[in-house]
């Protein structure tokens, strides 16, 4: 029996990407977005900071100690949400059924679209449209279920895509490190 085709889309380091879209000088520089007070927390960080052991959710104070050259940005929820809405609108137009699971993450059920277009082709076209129209990098995972698709997105990142064919889910999941599951 043919399973479902579930697409998971996740904008790459979303807050950082929006900041870079507004100010190109931030490109390729280590960026921390979040609370700037002593008790502030890192809401998002660019890939350039990861090598220093920085991750989102850690205290800003510690992140700044680990990566002193990082540019710290307070962030603007209203602007992020406006960009998120633009991406949502594209996904809404292009998919028969979708769910927004956070400001930068979406699931879409592409089952049944296969006969007309091919799920992977459709997913690729949606991703390309988002990048072209919003200028924001986004990655996707495509598989028969939400869990595997989300993990596939994490493996695809940054700014890429990965399809796990039906029947190969176990082979894909089995060798992954426990560290890979929360990306
Ligand atoms: Mg994201």
Coordinates of N, CA and C and ligand atoms in Angstrom, one line a residue:
X1 N 0.8 -1.2 0.0 CA 0.0 0.0 0.0 C 0.9 1.3 0.0
X2 N 0.4 2.2 -0.7 CA 1.2 3.4 -0.8 C 0.9 4.3 0.4
X3 N 1.9 4.8 1.1 CA 1.7 5.6 2.3 C 1.5 7.1 1.9
X4 N 1.4 7.9 2.9 CA 1.2 9.3 2.7 C 2.5 9.9 2.2
X5 N 2.4 11.1 1.8 CA 3.6 11.9 1.4 C 3.5 13.2 2.2
X6 N 4.3 13.2 3.3 CA 4.3 14.4 4.2 C 5.6 15.2 4.1
X7 N 5.3 16.5 3.8 CA 6.4 17.5 3.6 C 6.6 18.3 4.9
X8 N 7.9 18.4 5.4 CA 8.2 19.3 6.5 C 9.1 20.4 6.0
X9 N 8.7 21.6 6.2 CA 9.5 22.7 5.7 C 10.0 23.5 6.9
X10 N 11.2 23.9 6.9 CA 11.8 24.7 8.1 C 12.7 25.8 7.6
X11 N 12.4 27.0 7.9 CA 13.2 28.1 7.5 C 14.5 28.0 8.3
X12 N 15.7 28.2 7.5 CA 17.0 28.1 8.2 C 17.3 29.3 9.0
X13 N 17.7 29.0 10.3 CA 18.0 30.1 11.2 C 17.2 31.4 10.9
X14 N 15.9 31.2 11.0 CA 14.9 32.1 10.5 C 15.1 33.6 11.0
X15 N 15.3 33.8 12.2 CA 15.4 35.2 12.7 C 16.7 35.8 12.1
X16 N 17.8 35.0 12.1 CA 19.0 35.5 11.5 C 18.9 35.8 10.0
X17 N 18.2 34.9 9.3 CA 18.0 35.2 7.9 C 17.2 36.4 7.6
X18 N 16.2 36.7 8.4 CA 15.4 38.0 8.3 C 16.3 39.2 8.5
X19 N 17.1 39.1 9.6 CA 18.0 40.2 9.9 C 19.0 40.4 8.7
X20 N 19.5 39.3 8.1 CA 20.4 39.5 7.0 C 19.8 40.0 5.8
X21 N 18.5 39.7 5.6 CA 17.7 40.2 4.5 C 17.6 41.7 4.6
X22 N 17.5 42.2 5.8 CA 17.3 43.6 6.1 C 18.7 44.4 6.1
X23 N 19.7 43.6 6.4 CA 21.1 44.2 6.4 C 22.1 43.2 5.9
X24 N 22.4 43.4 4.7 CA 23.3 42.4 4.0 C 24.7 42.3 4.7
X25 N 25.1 43.4 5.4 CA 26.4 43.4 6.1 C 26.5 42.3 7.1
X26 N 25.4 41.7 7.5 CA 25.4 40.7 8.5 C 25.7 39.3 7.9
X27 N 25.7 39.2 6.6 CA 26.0 37.9 5.9 C 27.3 37.4 6.3
X28 N 27.4 36.1 6.6 CA 28.6 35.4 6.9 C 29.2 35.8 8.3
X29 N 28.6 36.7 9.0 CA 29.1 37.0 10.3 C 28.4 36.2 11.4
X30 N 29.0 36.0 12.5 CA 28.4 35.3 13.6 C 27.3 36.2 14.2
X31 N 26.1 35.7 14.3 CA 24.9 36.5 14.8 C 24.2 35.8 15.9
X32 N 23.9 36.6 17.0 CA 23.1 36.1 18.1 C 21.8 36.9 18.1
X33 N 20.7 36.3 18.1 CA 19.4 37.1 18.2 C 18.8 36.7 19.6
X34 N 18.4 37.7 20.4 CA 17.7 37.3 21.6 C 17.8 38.4 22.6
X35 N 17.5 38.1 23.9 CA 17.5 39.1 24.9 C 18.9 39.6 25.2
X36 N 19.1 40.9 25.3 CA 20.4 41.5 25.4 C 20.8 41.7 26.9
X37 N 19.8 41.6 27.8 CA 20.2 41.8 29.2 C 20.9 40.6 29.7
X38 N 21.4 40.7 30.9 CA 22.2 39.6 31.6 C 21.4 38.3 31.7
X39 N 20.1 38.4 31.8 CA 19.3 37.2 31.9 C 18.6 36.8 30.6
X40 N 19.1 37.5 29.5 CA 18.5 37.1 28.2 C 18.9 35.8 27.7
X41 N 18.1 35.3 26.8 CA 18.4 33.9 26.2 C 18.5 34.0 24.7
X42 N 19.3 33.2 24.1 CA 19.6 33.1 22.7 C 18.3 32.5 22.0
X43 N 17.6 33.4 21.2 CA 16.5 32.9 20.5 C 16.9 32.2 19.2
X44 N 17.9 32.7 18.6 CA 18.4 32.2 17.3 C 19.9 32.5 17.2
X45 N 20.6 31.7 16.5 CA 22.1 32.0 16.3 C 22.4 31.5 14.9
X46 N 23.4 32.2 14.2 CA 23.8 31.8 12.9 C 24.7 30.6 12.9
X47 N 24.9 29.9 11.8 CA 25.7 28.7 11.8 C 27.2 29.1 12.1
X48 N 27.6 30.3 11.9 CA 28.9 30.8 12.2 C 29.2 30.7 13.7
X49 N 28.2 30.7 14.6 CA 28.4 30.6 16.0 C 28.5 29.2 16.5
X50 N 28.0 28.3 15.7 CA 27.8 26.9 16.2 C 29.1 26.2 16.6
X51 N 30.2 26.5 15.8 CA 31.5 26.0 16.1 C 32.0 26.4 17.5
X52 N 31.4 27.4 18.1 CA 31.9 27.9 19.4 C 31.1 27.2 20.5
X53 N 30.2 26.3 20.1 CA 29.3 25.6 21.1 C 28.1 26.4 21.5
X54 N 27.8 27.4 20.7 CA 26.6 28.2 20.9 C 25.3 27.5 20.3
X55 N 24.2 27.5 21.1 CA 23.0 27.0 20.5 C 21.8 27.8 21.1
X56 N 20.7 27.8 20.4 CA 19.5 28.5 20.8 C 19.0 28.0 22.2
X57 N 18.5 28.8 23.0 CA 18.0 28.4 24.3 C 19.1 28.7 25.4
X58 N 20.3 28.8 25.1 CA 21.3 29.1 26.1 C 21.3 30.5 26.5
X59 N 21.9 30.8 27.7 CA 21.9 32.2 28.1 C 22.8 33.1 27.2
X60 N 22.3 34.3 27.0 CA 23.0 35.2 26.1 C 24.4 35.5 26.7
X61 N 24.5 35.6 28.0 CA 25.7 35.9 28.7 C 26.8 34.8 28.3
X62 N 26.4 33.6 28.4 CA 27.3 32.5 28.1 C 27.7 32.5 26.6
X63 N 26.6 32.7 25.8 CA 26.9 32.7 24.3 C 27.9 33.8 23.9
X64 N 27.8 35.0 24.6 CA 28.7 36.0 24.3 C 30.1 35.7 24.8
X65 N 30.2 35.0 25.9 CA 31.5 34.5 26.4 C 32.2 33.5 25.4
X66 N 31.3 32.6 24.9 CA 31.8 31.6 24.0 C 32.2 32.2 22.6
X67 N 31.5 33.2 22.2 CA 31.7 33.7 20.8 C 31.7 35.3 20.9
X68 N 32.7 35.9 21.5 CA 32.8 37.3 21.8 C 32.6 38.2 20.5
X69 N 33.0 37.6 19.4 CA 32.9 38.5 18.1 C 31.5 38.5 17.5
X70 N 30.6 37.8 18.1 CA 29.2 37.7 17.5 C 28.6 39.1 17.6
X71 N 27.8 39.4 16.6 CA 26.9 40.6 16.6 C 25.6 40.2 17.3
X72 N 25.3 40.9 18.3 CA 24.1 40.6 19.1 C 22.9 41.5 18.7
X73 N 21.8 40.9 18.3 CA 20.6 41.7 17.9 C 19.4 41.3 18.7
X74 N 18.7 42.4 19.1 CA 17.6 42.2 20.0 C 16.4 41.4 19.4
X75 N 16.3 41.7 18.1 CA 15.2 41.0 17.4 C 13.9 41.8 17.4
X76 N 13.0 41.5 16.5 CA 11.7 42.2 16.3 C 10.6 41.2 15.9
X77 N 9.8 40.9 16.9 CA 8.8 39.8 16.7 C 7.8 40.2 15.6
X78 N 7.5 41.5 15.5 CA 6.5 41.9 14.5 C 7.1 41.7 13.1
X79 N 8.3 42.0 12.9 CA 8.9 41.8 11.6 C 9.1 40.3 11.2
X80 N 9.5 39.5 12.2 CA 9.6 38.1 11.9 C 8.2 37.5 11.6
X81 N 7.2 37.9 12.3 CA 5.9 37.4 12.0 C 5.4 37.8 10.6
X82 N 5.7 39.0 10.2 CA 5.3 39.4 8.8 C 6.0 38.5 7.8
X83 N 7.3 38.3 8.0 CA 8.0 37.4 7.0 C 7.4 36.0 7.0
X84 N 7.1 35.5 8.2 CA 6.5 34.2 8.4 C 5.2 34.1 7.6
X85 N 4.4 35.2 7.7 CA 3.1 35.2 7.0 C 3.3 35.1 5.5
X86 N 4.3 35.7 5.0 CA 4.6 35.7 3.5 C 4.9 34.2 3.1
X87 N 5.7 33.5 3.9 CA 6.0 32.1 3.6 C 4.7 31.3 3.7
X88 N 3.9 31.5 4.8 CA 2.7 30.8 5.0 C 1.8 30.9 3.8
X89 N 1.7 32.1 3.3 CA 0.8 32.4 2.1 C 1.2 31.6 0.9
X90 N 2.5 31.5 0.7 CA 2.9 30.6 -0.5 C 2.6 29.2 -0.3
X91 N 2.8 28.7 0.9 CA 2.5 27.3 1.2 C 1.0 27.0 1.1
X92 N 0.3 27.9 1.5 CA -1.2 27.8 1.5 C -1.7 27.7 0.0
X93 N -1.0 28.5 -0.8 CA -1.4 28.5 -2.3 C -1.0 27.3 -3.0
X94 N 0.1 26.7 -2.5 CA 0.7 25.6 -3.3 C 0.4 24.2 -2.8
X95 N -0.2 24.1 -1.6 CA -0.4 22.7 -1.1 C -1.9 22.5 -0.8
X96 N -2.4 21.3 -0.9 CA -3.8 21.0 -0.6 C -4.2 21.1 0.9
X97 N -3.2 20.7 1.7 CA -3.5 20.7 3.2 C -2.2 20.9 3.9
X98 N -2.2 22.0 4.8 CA -1.0 22.3 5.5 C -1.2 22.7 6.9
X99 N -0.2 22.6 7.7 CA -0.2 23.0 9.1 C 1.0 23.8 9.5
X100 N 0.8 24.9 10.1 CA 1.9 25.8 10.5 C 2.2 25.3 12.0
X101 N 3.4 24.8 12.2 CA 3.6 24.2 13.6 C 4.4 25.2 14.4
X102 N 5.0 26.2 13.8 CA 5.7 27.3 14.6 C 5.9 28.4 13.6
X103 N 6.5 29.5 14.0 CA 6.8 30.7 13.2 C 7.6 30.3 11.9
X104 N 8.4 29.3 12.0 CA 9.3 29.0 10.9 C 9.2 27.5 10.4
X105 N 8.2 26.8 10.8 CA 8.0 25.4 10.5 C 6.6 25.1 10.0
X106 N 6.6 24.2 9.0 CA 5.3 23.9 8.4 C 5.3 22.4 8.0
X107 N 4.1 21.8 8.0 CA 3.9 20.5 7.5 C 2.9 20.6 6.4
X108 N 3.0 19.8 5.3 CA 2.0 19.8 4.3 C 1.8 18.3 3.9
X109 N 0.5 18.0 3.7 CA 0.2 16.6 3.2 C 0.1 16.7 1.7
X110 N 1.1 16.1 1.0 CA 1.1 16.1 -0.5 C 0.5 14.9 -1.1
X111 N 0.0 14.0 -0.2 CA -0.6 12.7 -0.7 C -1.6 13.0 -1.8
X112 N -1.6 12.3 -2.9 CA -2.6 12.5 -3.9 C -2.2 13.5 -5.0
X113 N -1.2 14.3 -4.7 CA -0.7 15.2 -5.7 C 0.2 14.5 -6.7
X114 N 0.6 13.3 -6.3 CA 1.6 12.6 -7.1 C 1.2 12.4 -8.5
X115 N 0.0 12.0 -8.7 CA -0.5 11.7 -10.1 C -0.3 12.9 -11.0
X116 N -0.4 14.1 -10.5 CA -0.4 15.2 -11.3 C 1.0 15.8 -11.5
X117 N 1.9 15.7 -10.5 CA 3.1 16.4 -10.6 C 4.3 15.6 -10.1
X118 N 4.1 14.8 -9.1 CA 5.2 14.2 -8.4 C 5.5 15.0 -7.1
X119 N 5.4 14.3 -6.0 CA 5.6 15.0 -4.7 C 6.9 15.7 -4.5
X120 N 8.0 15.0 -4.9 CA 9.3 15.6 -4.8 C 9.5 16.8 -5.6
X121 N 9.0 16.7 -6.9 CA 9.0 17.9 -7.8 C 8.2 19.0 -7.2
X122 N 7.0 18.7 -6.7 CA 6.2 19.8 -6.1 C 6.9 20.4 -4.9
X123 N 7.4 19.6 -4.0 CA 8.1 20.1 -2.8 C 9.3 21.0 -3.2
X124 N 10.0 20.6 -4.3 CA 11.2 21.3 -4.7 C 10.7 22.7 -5.3
X125 N 9.6 22.6 -6.0 CA 9.1 23.9 -6.6 C 8.6 24.8 -5.5
X126 N 8.0 24.3 -4.5 CA 7.5 25.2 -3.4 C 8.7 25.8 -2.7
X127 N 9.7 25.0 -2.4 CA 10.9 25.5 -1.8 C 11.6 26.6 -2.6
X128 N 11.7 26.4 -3.9 CA 12.3 27.4 -4.8 C 11.5 28.6 -4.9
X129 N 10.2 28.5 -4.8 CA 9.3 29.7 -4.9 C 9.5 30.5 -3.6
X130 N 9.6 29.9 -2.5 CA 9.8 30.6 -1.2 C 11.1 31.3 -1.2
X131 N 12.1 30.7 -1.7 CA 13.5 31.3 -1.7 C 13.5 32.5 -2.6
X132 N 12.9 32.3 -3.8 CA 12.8 33.3 -4.8 C 12.0 34.5 -4.4
X133 N 10.8 34.3 -3.8 CA 9.9 35.4 -3.5 C 10.2 36.0 -2.2
X134 N 10.8 35.3 -1.2 CA 11.0 35.9 0.1 C 12.5 36.2 0.4
X135 N 13.3 35.5 -0.4 CA 14.8 35.7 -0.1 C 15.3 35.0 1.1
X136 N 14.4 34.1 1.7 CA 14.8 33.4 2.9 C 15.2 32.0 2.6
X137 N 16.3 31.5 3.1 CA 16.7 30.1 2.9 C 15.7 29.2 3.7
X138 N 15.4 28.0 3.1 CA 14.5 27.1 3.7 C 14.9 25.7 3.3
X139 N 14.7 24.7 4.2 CA 15.0 23.3 3.9 C 13.8 22.5 4.0
X140 N 13.8 21.3 3.4 CA 12.6 20.4 3.6 C 13.1 19.0 3.7
X141 N 12.2 18.2 4.3 CA 12.3 16.7 4.4 C 10.9 16.2 3.9
X142 N 11.0 15.2 3.1 CA 9.8 14.6 2.5 C 9.8 13.1 2.8
X143 N 8.7 12.5 3.4 CA 8.7 11.1 3.6 C 7.2 10.7 3.9
X144 N 7.0 9.5 4.4 CA 5.6 9.0 4.6 C 5.0 9.5 5.9
X145 N 5.8 10.1 6.8 CA 5.2 10.6 8.0 C 6.0 11.8 8.6
X146 N 5.3 12.5 9.5 CA 5.8 13.8 10.0 C 7.1 13.6 10.8
X147 N 7.3 12.6 11.5 CA 8.5 12.4 12.4 C 9.7 12.3 11.5
X148 N 9.6 11.4 10.5 CA 10.8 11.1 9.6 C 11.1 12.4 8.8
X149 N 10.0 13.0 8.3 CA 10.2 14.2 7.5 C 11.0 15.3 8.3
X150 N 10.6 15.5 9.5 CA 11.2 16.5 10.4 C 12.7 16.2 10.6
X151 N 13.0 14.9 10.8 CA 14.4 14.5 11.0 C 15.2 14.7 9.7
X152 N 14.5 14.4 8.6 CA 15.1 14.5 7.3 C 15.5 16.0 7.0
X153 N 14.6 16.9 7.4 CA 14.9 18.3 7.3 C 16.1 18.7 8.0
X154 N 16.2 18.2 9.3 CA 17.4 18.5 10.1 C 18.7 18.0 9.4
X155 N 18.6 16.8 8.8 CA 19.8 16.3 8.1 C 20.1 17.1 6.8
X156 N 19.1 17.6 6.2 CA 19.2 18.4 4.9 C 19.9 19.7 5.2
X157 N 19.6 20.3 6.3 CA 20.1 21.7 6.6 C 21.6 21.8 6.5
X158 N 22.1 23.0 6.2 CA 21.4 24.2 5.8 C 21.0 24.3 4.3
X159 N 19.9 25.0 4.1 CA 19.4 25.3 2.8 C 19.5 24.2 1.8
X160 N 18.8 23.1 2.1 CA 18.8 22.0 1.2 C 17.6 21.1 1.4
X161 N 17.5 20.0 0.8 CA 16.3 19.2 0.8 C 16.6 17.7 0.8
X162 N 15.7 16.9 1.3 CA 16.0 15.4 1.4 C 14.7 14.6 1.4
X163 N 14.7 13.7 0.5 CA 13.5 12.8 0.5 C 13.9 11.4 1.0
X164 N 13.1 10.8 1.9 CA 13.3 9.5 2.3 C 12.2 8.6 1.7
X165 N 12.6 7.7 0.8 CA 11.6 6.9 0.1 C 10.9 6.0 1.0
X166 N 9.6 5.6 0.7 CA 8.8 4.7 1.5 C 9.6 3.4 1.5
X167 N 9.7 2.8 2.7 CA 10.4 1.6 2.9 C 11.8 1.7 3.4
X168 N 12.4 2.9 3.3 CA 13.8 3.1 3.7 C 13.9 4.0 5.0
X169 N 12.7 4.2 5.7 CA 12.7 5.0 6.9 C 13.7 4.5 7.9
X170 N 13.6 3.2 8.2 CA 14.4 2.6 9.2 C 15.9 2.7 8.9
X171 N 16.2 2.5 7.7 CA 17.7 2.6 7.3 C 18.2 4.0 7.5
X172 N 17.3 5.0 7.3 CA 17.7 6.4 7.5 C 17.9 6.7 8.9
X173 N 16.9 6.3 9.8 CA 16.9 6.7 11.2 C 18.0 6.0 12.0
X174 N 18.1 4.7 11.7 CA 19.0 3.8 12.6 C 20.4 4.4 12.9
X175 N 21.1 4.8 11.9 CA 22.5 5.2 12.2 C 22.7 6.6 12.8
X176 N 21.5 7.4 12.9 CA 21.7 8.8 13.4 C 22.0 8.9 14.8
X177 N 22.9 9.8 15.1 CA 23.3 10.1 16.5 C 22.1 10.7 17.3
X178 N 22.0 10.4 18.6 CA 20.9 11.0 19.4 C 21.0 12.5 19.3
X179 N 22.1 13.1 19.0 CA 22.2 14.5 18.9 C 21.5 15.1 17.7
X180 N 21.1 14.3 16.8 CA 20.5 14.8 15.5 C 19.0 15.0 15.7
X181 N 18.4 14.5 16.7 CA 17.0 14.6 16.8 C 16.3 15.9 17.1
X182 N 17.1 16.8 17.6 CA 16.4 18.1 18.1 C 16.8 19.2 17.2
X183 N 17.3 19.0 16.0 CA 17.8 20.1 15.2 C 16.6 20.8 14.6
Ligands
LIG1 MG1 13.9 26.9 11.7

